[in-house]
Coordinates of C-alpha atoms in Angstrom, one line a residue:
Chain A
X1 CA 3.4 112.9 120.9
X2 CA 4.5 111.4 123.9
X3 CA 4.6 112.5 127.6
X4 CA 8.0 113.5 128.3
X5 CA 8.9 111.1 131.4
X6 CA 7.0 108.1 129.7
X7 CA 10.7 106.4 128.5
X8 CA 12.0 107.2 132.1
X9 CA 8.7 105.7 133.9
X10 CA 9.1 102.3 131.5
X11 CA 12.7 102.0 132.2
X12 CA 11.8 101.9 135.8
X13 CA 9.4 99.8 135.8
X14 CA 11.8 97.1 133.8
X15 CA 13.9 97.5 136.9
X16 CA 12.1 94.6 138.5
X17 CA 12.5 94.0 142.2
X18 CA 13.1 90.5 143.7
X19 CA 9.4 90.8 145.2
X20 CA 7.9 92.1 141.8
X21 CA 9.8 88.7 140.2
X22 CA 8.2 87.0 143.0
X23 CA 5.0 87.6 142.6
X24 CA 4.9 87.7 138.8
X25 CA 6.0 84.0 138.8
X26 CA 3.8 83.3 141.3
X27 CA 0.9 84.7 139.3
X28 CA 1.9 84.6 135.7
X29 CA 2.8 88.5 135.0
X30 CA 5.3 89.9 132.9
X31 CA 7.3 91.2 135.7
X32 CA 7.7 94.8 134.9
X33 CA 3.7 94.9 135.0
X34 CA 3.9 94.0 138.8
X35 CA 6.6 96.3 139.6
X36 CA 4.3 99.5 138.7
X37 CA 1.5 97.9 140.4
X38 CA 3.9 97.6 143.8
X39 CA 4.4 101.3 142.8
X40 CA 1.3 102.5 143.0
X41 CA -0.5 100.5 145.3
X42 CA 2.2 98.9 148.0
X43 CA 2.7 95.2 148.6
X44 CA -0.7 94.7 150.7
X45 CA -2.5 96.1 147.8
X46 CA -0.4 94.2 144.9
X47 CA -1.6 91.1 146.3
X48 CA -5.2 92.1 146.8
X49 CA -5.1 92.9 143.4
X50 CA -3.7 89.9 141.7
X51 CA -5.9 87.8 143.8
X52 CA -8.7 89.8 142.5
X53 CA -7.8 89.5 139.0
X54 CA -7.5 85.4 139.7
X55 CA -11.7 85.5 139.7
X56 CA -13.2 85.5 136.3
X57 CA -15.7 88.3 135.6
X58 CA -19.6 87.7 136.1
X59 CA -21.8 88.2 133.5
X60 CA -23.7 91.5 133.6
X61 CA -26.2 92.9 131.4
X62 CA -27.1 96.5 130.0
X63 CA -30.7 96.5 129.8
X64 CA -32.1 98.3 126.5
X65 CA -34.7 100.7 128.0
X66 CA -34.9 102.3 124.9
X67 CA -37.0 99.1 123.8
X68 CA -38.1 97.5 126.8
X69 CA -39.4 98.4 130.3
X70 CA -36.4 97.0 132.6
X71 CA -38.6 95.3 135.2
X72 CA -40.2 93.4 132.6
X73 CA -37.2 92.0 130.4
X74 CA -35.9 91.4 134.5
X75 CA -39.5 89.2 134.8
X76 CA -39.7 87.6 131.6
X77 CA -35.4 86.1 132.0
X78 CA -36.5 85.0 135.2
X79 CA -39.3 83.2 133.8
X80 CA -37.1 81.0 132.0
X81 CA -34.8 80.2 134.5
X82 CA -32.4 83.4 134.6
X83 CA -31.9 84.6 138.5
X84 CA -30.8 89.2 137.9
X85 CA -29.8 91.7 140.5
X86 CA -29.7 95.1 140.1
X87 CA -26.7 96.7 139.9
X88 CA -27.7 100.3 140.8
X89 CA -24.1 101.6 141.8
X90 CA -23.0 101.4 138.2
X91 CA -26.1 101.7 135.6
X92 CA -29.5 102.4 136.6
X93 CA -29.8 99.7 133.7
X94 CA -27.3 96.9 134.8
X95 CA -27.9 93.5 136.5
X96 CA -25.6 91.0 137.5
X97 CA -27.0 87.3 136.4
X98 CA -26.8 85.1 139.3
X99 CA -28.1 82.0 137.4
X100 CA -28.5 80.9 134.1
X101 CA -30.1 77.8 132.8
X102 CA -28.2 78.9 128.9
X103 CA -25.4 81.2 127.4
X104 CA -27.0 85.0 127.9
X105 CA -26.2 85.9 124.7
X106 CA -28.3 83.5 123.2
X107 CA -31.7 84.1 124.3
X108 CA -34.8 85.3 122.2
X109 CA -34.5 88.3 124.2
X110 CA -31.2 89.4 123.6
X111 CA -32.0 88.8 119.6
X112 CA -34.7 90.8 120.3
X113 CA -32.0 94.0 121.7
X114 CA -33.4 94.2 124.4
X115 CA -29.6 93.8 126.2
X116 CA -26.4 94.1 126.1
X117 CA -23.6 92.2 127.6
X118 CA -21.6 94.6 129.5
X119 CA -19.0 94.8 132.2
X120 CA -20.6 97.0 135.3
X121 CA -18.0 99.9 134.6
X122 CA -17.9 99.7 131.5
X123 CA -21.6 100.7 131.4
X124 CA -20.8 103.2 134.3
X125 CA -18.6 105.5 131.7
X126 CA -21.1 106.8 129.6
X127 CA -23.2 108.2 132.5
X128 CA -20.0 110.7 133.1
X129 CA -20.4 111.7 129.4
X130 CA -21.9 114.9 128.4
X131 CA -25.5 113.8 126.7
X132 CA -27.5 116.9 127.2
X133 CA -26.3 119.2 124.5
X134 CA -27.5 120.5 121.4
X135 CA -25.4 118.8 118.6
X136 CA -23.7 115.6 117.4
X137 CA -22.5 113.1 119.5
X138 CA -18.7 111.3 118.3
X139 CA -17.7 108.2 119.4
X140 CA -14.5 107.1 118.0
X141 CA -13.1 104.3 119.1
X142 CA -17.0 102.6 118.8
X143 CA -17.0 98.9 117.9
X144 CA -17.9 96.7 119.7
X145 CA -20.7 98.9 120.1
X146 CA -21.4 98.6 124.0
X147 CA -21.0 102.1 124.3
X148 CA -22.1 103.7 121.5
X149 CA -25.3 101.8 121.8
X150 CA -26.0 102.8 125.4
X151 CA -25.6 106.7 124.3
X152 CA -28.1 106.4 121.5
X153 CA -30.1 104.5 124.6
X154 CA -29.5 107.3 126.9
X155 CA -30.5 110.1 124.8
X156 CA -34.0 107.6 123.4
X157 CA -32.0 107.4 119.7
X158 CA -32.9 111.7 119.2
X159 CA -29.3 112.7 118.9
X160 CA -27.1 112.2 116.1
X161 CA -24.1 110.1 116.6
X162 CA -21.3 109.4 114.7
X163 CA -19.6 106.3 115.1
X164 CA -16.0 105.8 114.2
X165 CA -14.5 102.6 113.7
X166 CA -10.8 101.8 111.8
X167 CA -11.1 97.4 112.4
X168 CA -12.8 95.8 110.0
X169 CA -13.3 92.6 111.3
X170 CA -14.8 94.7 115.0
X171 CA -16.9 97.4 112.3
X172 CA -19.4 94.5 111.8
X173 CA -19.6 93.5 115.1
X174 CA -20.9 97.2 115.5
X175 CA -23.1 97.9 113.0
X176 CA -24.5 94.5 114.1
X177 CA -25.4 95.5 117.4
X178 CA -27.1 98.9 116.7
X179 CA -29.2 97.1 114.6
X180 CA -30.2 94.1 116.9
X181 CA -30.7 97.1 119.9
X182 CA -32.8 98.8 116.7
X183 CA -31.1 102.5 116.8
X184 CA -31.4 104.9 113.9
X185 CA -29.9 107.8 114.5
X186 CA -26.3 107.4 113.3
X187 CA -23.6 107.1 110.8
X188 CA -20.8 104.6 110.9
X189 CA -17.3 105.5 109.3
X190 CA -14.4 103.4 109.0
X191 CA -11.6 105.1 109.2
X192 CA -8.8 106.1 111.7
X193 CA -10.6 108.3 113.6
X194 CA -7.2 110.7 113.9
X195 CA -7.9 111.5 110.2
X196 CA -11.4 112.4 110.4
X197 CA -12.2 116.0 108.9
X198 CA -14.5 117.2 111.4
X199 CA -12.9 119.9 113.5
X200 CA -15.3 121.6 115.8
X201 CA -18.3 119.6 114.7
X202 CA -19.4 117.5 118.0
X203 CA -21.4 118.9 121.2
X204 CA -19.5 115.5 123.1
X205 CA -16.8 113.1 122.4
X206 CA -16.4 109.7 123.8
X207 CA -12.8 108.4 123.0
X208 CA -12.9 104.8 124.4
X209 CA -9.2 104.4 123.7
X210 CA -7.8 101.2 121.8
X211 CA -5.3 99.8 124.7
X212 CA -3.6 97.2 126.1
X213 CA -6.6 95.7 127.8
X214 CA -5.0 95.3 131.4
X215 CA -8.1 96.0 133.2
X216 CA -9.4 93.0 131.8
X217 CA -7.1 90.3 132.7
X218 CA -10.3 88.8 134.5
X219 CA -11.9 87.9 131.2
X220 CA -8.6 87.5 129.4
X221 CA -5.6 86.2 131.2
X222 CA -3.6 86.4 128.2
X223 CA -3.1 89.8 128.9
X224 CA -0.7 89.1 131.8
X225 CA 1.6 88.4 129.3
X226 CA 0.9 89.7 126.0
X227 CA 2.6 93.3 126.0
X228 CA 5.6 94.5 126.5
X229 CA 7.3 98.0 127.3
X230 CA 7.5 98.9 124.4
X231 CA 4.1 97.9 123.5
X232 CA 2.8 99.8 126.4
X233 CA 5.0 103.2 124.6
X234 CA 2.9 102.7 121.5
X235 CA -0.6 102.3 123.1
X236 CA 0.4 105.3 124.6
X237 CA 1.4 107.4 122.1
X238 CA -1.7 106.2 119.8
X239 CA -3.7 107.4 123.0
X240 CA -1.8 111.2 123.4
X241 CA -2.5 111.4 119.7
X242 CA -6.2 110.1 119.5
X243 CA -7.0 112.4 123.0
X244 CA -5.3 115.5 121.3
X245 CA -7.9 115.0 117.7
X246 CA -10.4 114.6 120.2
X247 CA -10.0 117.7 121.8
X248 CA -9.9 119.3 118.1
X249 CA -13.2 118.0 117.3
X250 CA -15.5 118.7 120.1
X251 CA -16.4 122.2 119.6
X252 CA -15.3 124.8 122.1
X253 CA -16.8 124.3 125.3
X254 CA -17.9 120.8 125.0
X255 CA -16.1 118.0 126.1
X256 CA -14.4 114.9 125.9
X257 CA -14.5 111.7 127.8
X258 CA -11.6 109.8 127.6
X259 CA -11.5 106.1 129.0
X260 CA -9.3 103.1 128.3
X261 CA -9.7 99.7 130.3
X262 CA -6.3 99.3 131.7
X263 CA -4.8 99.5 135.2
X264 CA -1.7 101.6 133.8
X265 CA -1.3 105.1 134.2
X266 CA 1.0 105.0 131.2
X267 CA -2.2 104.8 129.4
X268 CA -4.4 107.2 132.0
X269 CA -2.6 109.7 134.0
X270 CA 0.0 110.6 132.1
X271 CA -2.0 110.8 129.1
X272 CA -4.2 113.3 130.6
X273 CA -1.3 114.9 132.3
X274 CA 0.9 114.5 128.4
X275 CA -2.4 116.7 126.8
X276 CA -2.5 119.2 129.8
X277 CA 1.2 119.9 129.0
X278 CA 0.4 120.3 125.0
X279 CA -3.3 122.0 125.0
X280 CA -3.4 125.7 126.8
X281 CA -7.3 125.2 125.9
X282 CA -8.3 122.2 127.8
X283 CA -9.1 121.8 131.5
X284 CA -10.5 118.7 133.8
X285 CA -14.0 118.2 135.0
X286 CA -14.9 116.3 138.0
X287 CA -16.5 113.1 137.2
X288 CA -19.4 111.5 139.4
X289 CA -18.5 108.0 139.2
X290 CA -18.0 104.9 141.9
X291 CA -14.3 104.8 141.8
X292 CA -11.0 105.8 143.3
X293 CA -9.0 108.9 143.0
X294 CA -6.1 108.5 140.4
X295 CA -1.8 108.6 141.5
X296 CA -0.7 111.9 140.9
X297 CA 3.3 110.6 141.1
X298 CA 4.0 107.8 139.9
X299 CA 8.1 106.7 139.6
X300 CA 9.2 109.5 141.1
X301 CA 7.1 111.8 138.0
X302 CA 4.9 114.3 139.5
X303 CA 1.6 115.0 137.5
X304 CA -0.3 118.0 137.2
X305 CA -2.9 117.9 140.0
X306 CA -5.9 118.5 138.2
X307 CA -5.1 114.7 137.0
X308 CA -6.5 113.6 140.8
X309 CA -10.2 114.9 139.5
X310 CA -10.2 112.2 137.0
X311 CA -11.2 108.6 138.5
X312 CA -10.0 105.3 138.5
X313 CA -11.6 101.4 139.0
X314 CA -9.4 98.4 140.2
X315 CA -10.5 95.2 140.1
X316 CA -9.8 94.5 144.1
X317 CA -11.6 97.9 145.2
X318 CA -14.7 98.3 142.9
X319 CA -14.8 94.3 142.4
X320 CA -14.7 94.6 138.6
X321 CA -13.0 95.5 135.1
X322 CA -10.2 98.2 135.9
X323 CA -10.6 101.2 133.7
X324 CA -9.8 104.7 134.1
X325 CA -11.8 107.5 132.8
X326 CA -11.3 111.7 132.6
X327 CA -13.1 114.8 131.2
X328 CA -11.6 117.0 129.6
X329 CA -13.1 119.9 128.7
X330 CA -12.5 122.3 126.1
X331 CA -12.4 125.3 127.2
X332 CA -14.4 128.7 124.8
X333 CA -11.7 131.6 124.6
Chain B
X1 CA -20.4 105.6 97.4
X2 CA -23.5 107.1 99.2
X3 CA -26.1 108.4 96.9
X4 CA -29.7 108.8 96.3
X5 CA -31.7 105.5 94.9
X6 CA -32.6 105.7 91.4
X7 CA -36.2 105.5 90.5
X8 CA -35.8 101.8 89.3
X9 CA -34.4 100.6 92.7
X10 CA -37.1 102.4 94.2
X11 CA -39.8 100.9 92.0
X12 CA -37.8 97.4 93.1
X13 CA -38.4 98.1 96.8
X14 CA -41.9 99.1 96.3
X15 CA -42.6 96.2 94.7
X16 CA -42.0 94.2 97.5
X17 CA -42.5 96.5 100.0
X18 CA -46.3 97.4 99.2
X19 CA -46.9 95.1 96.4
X20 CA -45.6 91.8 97.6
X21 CA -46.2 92.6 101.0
X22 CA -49.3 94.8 100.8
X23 CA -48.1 97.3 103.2
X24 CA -50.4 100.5 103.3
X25 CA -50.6 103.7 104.7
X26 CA -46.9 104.0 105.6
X27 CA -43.8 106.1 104.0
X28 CA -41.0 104.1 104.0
X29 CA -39.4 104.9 99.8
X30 CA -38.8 108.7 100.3
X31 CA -35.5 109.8 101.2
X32 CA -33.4 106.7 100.5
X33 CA -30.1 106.5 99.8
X34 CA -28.0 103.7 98.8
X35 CA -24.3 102.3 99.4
X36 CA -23.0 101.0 96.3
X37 CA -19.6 99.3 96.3
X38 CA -18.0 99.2 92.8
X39 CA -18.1 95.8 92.3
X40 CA -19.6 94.7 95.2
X41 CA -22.5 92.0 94.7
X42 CA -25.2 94.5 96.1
X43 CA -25.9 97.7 97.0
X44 CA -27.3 98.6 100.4
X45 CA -30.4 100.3 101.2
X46 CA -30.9 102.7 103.8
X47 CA -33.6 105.4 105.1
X48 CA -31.7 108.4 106.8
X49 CA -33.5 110.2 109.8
X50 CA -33.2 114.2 109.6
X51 CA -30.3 114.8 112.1
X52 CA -28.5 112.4 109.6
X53 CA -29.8 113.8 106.3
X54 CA -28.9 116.8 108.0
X55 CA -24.9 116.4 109.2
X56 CA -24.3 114.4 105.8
X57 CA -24.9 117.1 103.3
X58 CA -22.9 119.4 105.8
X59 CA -20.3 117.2 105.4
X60 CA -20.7 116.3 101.6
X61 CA -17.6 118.3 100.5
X62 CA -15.1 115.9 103.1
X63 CA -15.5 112.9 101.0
X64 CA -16.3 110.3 103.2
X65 CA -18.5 107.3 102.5
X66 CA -20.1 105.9 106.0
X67 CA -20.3 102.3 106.8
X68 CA -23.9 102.3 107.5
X69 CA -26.6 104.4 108.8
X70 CA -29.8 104.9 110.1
X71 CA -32.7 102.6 109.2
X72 CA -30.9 99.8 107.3
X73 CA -33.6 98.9 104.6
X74 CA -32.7 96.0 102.7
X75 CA -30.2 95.0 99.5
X76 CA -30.7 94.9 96.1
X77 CA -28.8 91.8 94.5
X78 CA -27.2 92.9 90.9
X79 CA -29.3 90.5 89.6
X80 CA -32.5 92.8 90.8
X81 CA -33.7 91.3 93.8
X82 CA -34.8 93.2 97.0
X83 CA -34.3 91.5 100.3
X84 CA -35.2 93.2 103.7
X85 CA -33.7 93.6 106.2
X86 CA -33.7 92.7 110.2
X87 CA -34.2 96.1 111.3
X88 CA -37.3 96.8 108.4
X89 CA -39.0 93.2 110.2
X90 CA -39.0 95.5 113.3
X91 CA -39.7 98.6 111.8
X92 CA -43.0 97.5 110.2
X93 CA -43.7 94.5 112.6
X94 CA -46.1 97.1 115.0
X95 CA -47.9 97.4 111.4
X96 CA -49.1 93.8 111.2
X97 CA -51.5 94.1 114.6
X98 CA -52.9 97.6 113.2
X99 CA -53.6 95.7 109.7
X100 CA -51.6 98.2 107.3
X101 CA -49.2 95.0 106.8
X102 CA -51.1 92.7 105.1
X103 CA -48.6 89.7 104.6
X104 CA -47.9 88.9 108.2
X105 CA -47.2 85.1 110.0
X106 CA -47.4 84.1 113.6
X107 CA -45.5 81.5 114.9
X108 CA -45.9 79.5 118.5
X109 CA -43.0 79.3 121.3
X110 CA -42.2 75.9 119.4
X111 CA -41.7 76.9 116.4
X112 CA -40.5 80.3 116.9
X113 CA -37.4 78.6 118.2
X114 CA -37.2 76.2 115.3
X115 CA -37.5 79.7 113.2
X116 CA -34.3 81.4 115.0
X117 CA -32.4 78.1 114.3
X118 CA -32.8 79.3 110.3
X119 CA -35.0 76.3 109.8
X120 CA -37.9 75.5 107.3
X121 CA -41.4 75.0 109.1
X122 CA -44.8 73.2 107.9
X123 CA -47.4 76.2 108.3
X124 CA -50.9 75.6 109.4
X125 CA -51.6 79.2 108.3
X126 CA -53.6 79.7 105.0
X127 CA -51.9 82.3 103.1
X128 CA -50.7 82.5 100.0
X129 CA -47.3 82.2 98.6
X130 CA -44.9 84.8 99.1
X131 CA -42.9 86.8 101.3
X132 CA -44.2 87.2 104.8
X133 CA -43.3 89.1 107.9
X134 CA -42.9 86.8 110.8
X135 CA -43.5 87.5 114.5
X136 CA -43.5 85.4 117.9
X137 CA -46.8 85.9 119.8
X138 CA -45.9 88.8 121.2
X139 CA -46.0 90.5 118.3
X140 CA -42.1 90.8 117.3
X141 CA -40.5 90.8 114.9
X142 CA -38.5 87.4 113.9
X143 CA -37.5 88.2 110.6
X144 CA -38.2 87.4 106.8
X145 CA -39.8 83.9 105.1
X146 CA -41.1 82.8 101.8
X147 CA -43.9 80.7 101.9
X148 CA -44.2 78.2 99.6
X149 CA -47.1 75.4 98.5
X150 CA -45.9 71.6 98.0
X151 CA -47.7 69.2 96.6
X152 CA -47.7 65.7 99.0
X153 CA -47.5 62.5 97.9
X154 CA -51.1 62.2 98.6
X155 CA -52.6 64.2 96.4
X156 CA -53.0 67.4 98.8
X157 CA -51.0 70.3 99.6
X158 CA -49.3 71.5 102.5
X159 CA -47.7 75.0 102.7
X160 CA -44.0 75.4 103.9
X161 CA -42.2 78.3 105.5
X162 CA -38.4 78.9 104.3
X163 CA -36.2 81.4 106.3
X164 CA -34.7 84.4 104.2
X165 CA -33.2 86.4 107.1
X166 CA -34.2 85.2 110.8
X167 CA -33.0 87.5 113.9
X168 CA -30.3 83.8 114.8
X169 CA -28.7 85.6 112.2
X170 CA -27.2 87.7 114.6
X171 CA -25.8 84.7 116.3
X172 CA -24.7 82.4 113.6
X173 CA -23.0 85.0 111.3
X174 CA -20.8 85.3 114.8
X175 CA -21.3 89.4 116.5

């Protein structure tokens, strides 16, 4: 399953321009990557972003409210040196750390669960997500865990959630972390979560797609480099394909919230607009989150327009990771 | 394979559990099911809570084994031992201030850091030898020790705590 323009969208990106070459030199891209950005976002924009992307991410927290009063774990890191701010816009839960006198992830207090190192959108995402309903909760992409752990924190560990992991080097990593953040009420499988056999079963879906990491380049500048084209046609595929076993395992009427932390609509907007094409049962819910409204065109390929209710964060606009994020709903017939 | 403990591993765990530790009052060896690898070294204890009791026997004809779930209890070793787990140090660490958990050790800011480093401390503490729950002075939870008495080269004895599973764990074992 593929979107039906997606070869004609990565053949023109590989049609670098002299200022795309430029530029990618200049900042160490693959060229083809800056060529969509100049596609999307102009010349001014390009260079706002790759500028932004030159500034490593801060460190941010997700505090664990499920265990600890917020104000307090705030007090007692700052009584050994830590310096927080509140980062309101993005979690009710999330501070920035301004100062620290030692490595955040190795404090008594973060043995203790009572955090979770998290990029600010990242820990926005889940607040979009559908937690107030009767039944299971599925996340299927889960490990590391940041996620998963902040929707059993969300709904105070009384709804179930199942946990789907296929890595097994990241599956520890995950059962790890709901541990140390002490959550019960869950199952971890390791599988592909395509295969799983539970169609119809989940009041919510979280599908925190495996991709090519391109919103991240601030925490890992390897990824200016490290796919290709045709990488980016495989991640995208993979994505069509986990997005359309979502949708069959939400029941009808709930609904899925698909997000992948990359800057390219190869593996956000024409995803979304790929399963609007396939699914006559599926429709897009606004989202309440601090971000941007996504391209609808994009190399000439228009999109359905219900793909502009679905949001988008870039590193230059928001100030942080660059992830896109859409709910699709599942509609009762 | 996921399946109900046997009553010999549950007679194991309550031999620690409210022998060895002389926890009273609480429920914590109903229900429990265990993950047993073939051939694996141990088998995995865990205590389910309803909603997953619940969604795993409607699911028991699909097959699937989970990875883990719910309250992680402990292992059993093949060669019969019980050790707890990190999460069962939390679970029962509110039980040491109400007195239902007997076996219970507080340690200092000094030496709770020493503790989280995995290393052996010299306990001013007279209790007996055995497992212990240890906490920090705020009452949590830092994990599992055993202690045990030494004779010194003078004549007298001084009591020793060794490390089983400390909450550094998390650290050193790397995620």
């Amino acid at each position: 399953m593929e979107h039906p323009k997606i070869k004609h969208v990565l053949s023109r990106a590989s049609q670098v321009s002299e200022k795309a070459r430029l530029l990618a030199g200049k900042y160490g891209y693959r060229p083809f990557m800056v060529q969509r950005y100049l596609e999307i976002l102009g010349e001014e924009e390009t260079l706002r972003l790759l500028e932004a992307n030159e500034k490593p991410l801060p460190v941010t927290l997700r505090c664990n409210s499920y265990l600890v009063d917020c104000r307090d774990l705030k007090e007692r890191l700052e009584r050994k040196g830590f310096r927080l701010e509140p980062l309101r816009e993005f979690s009710p839960h999330g501070f920035i750390v301004r100062r620290a006198p030692h490595p955040a992830g190795a404090t008594h207090e973060y043995l203790q669960g009572y955090y979770y190192l998290q990029g600010p959108v990242s820990m926005s995402i889940v607040h979009a997500m559908d937690l107030d309903v009767d039944g299971p909760l599925l996340d299927m992409a889960a490990a590391p865990g940041g996620k998963a752990t902040q929707i059993l924190q969300l709904t105070g560990d009384s709804r179930l959630l199942v946990a789907v992991e296929k890595s097994k080097r990241r599956i520890k990593a995950l059962r790890s972390n709901l541990q140390r953040m002490r959550f019960k009420n869950y199952i971890i499988y390791r599988l592909d979560s395509r295969r799983l056999p539970f169609n119809n079963a989940f009041a919510s879906v979280l599908l925190d797609a495996p991709s090519t990491g391109e919103g991240i380049i601030r925490k890992d500048p390897r990824r200016k480099t490290s796919r290709s084209p045709e990488d980016l046609l495989e991640i995208h595929r993979l994505q069509v394909e986990m997005l359309y076993r979502a949708l069959d395992y939400v029941r009808p009427g709930g609904s899925v919230l698909y997000a992948t932390c990359s800057l390219g609509p190869e593996e956000g907007e024409l995803v979304i607009d790929t399963i609007l094409r396939l699914r006559e049962d599926v429709t897009i819910d606004p989202i309440s989150l601090p971000a941007s409204e996504p391209p609808t065109e994009y190399f000439g390929v228009k999109l359905d327009s219900r793909v502009s209710l679905c949001r988008r964060f870039w590193p230059h606009r928001q100030g942080y990771e660059g992830f896109f994020a859409c709910k699709v709903r599942r509609v009762e017939r | 394979m996921l399946r109900p403990a046997s009553g010999k591993e549950i007679e194991i765990i309550k031999n620690i559990i409210y022998g060895e530790l002389q926890l009273r009052g609480v429920d914590l060896t109903s229900d429990l099911l265990v993950l047993d690898v073939p051939g694996g070294s141990h088998i995995d204890i865990f205590k389910p809570p309803p909603s997953v009791k619940r969604f795993l026997s409607l699911n028991l004809s699909v097959g699937l084994t989970p990875y883990s779930l719910g309250l992680y209890i402990g292992f059993i070793a093949r060669r019969g031992v019980f050790v707890p787990s990190l999460p069962l140090a939390h679970e029962l660490a509110p039980y040491c201030a109400s007195g239902n958990l007997a076996r219970c050790v507080y340690l200092p800011p000094g030496l709770e850091a020493k503790f989280l480093y995995g290393k052996k401390i010299i306990l001013k503490d007279n209790i007996s030898d055995g497992l212990v729950l240890v906490l920090n002075t705020l009452r949590e939870a830092l994990g599992w020790a055993v202690v045990e008495s030494l004779n010194n080269k003078y004549g007298g004895q001084k009591r020793l705590l060794r490390p089983v599973r400390d909450l550094g764990w998390y650290l050193r074992r790397g995620g």
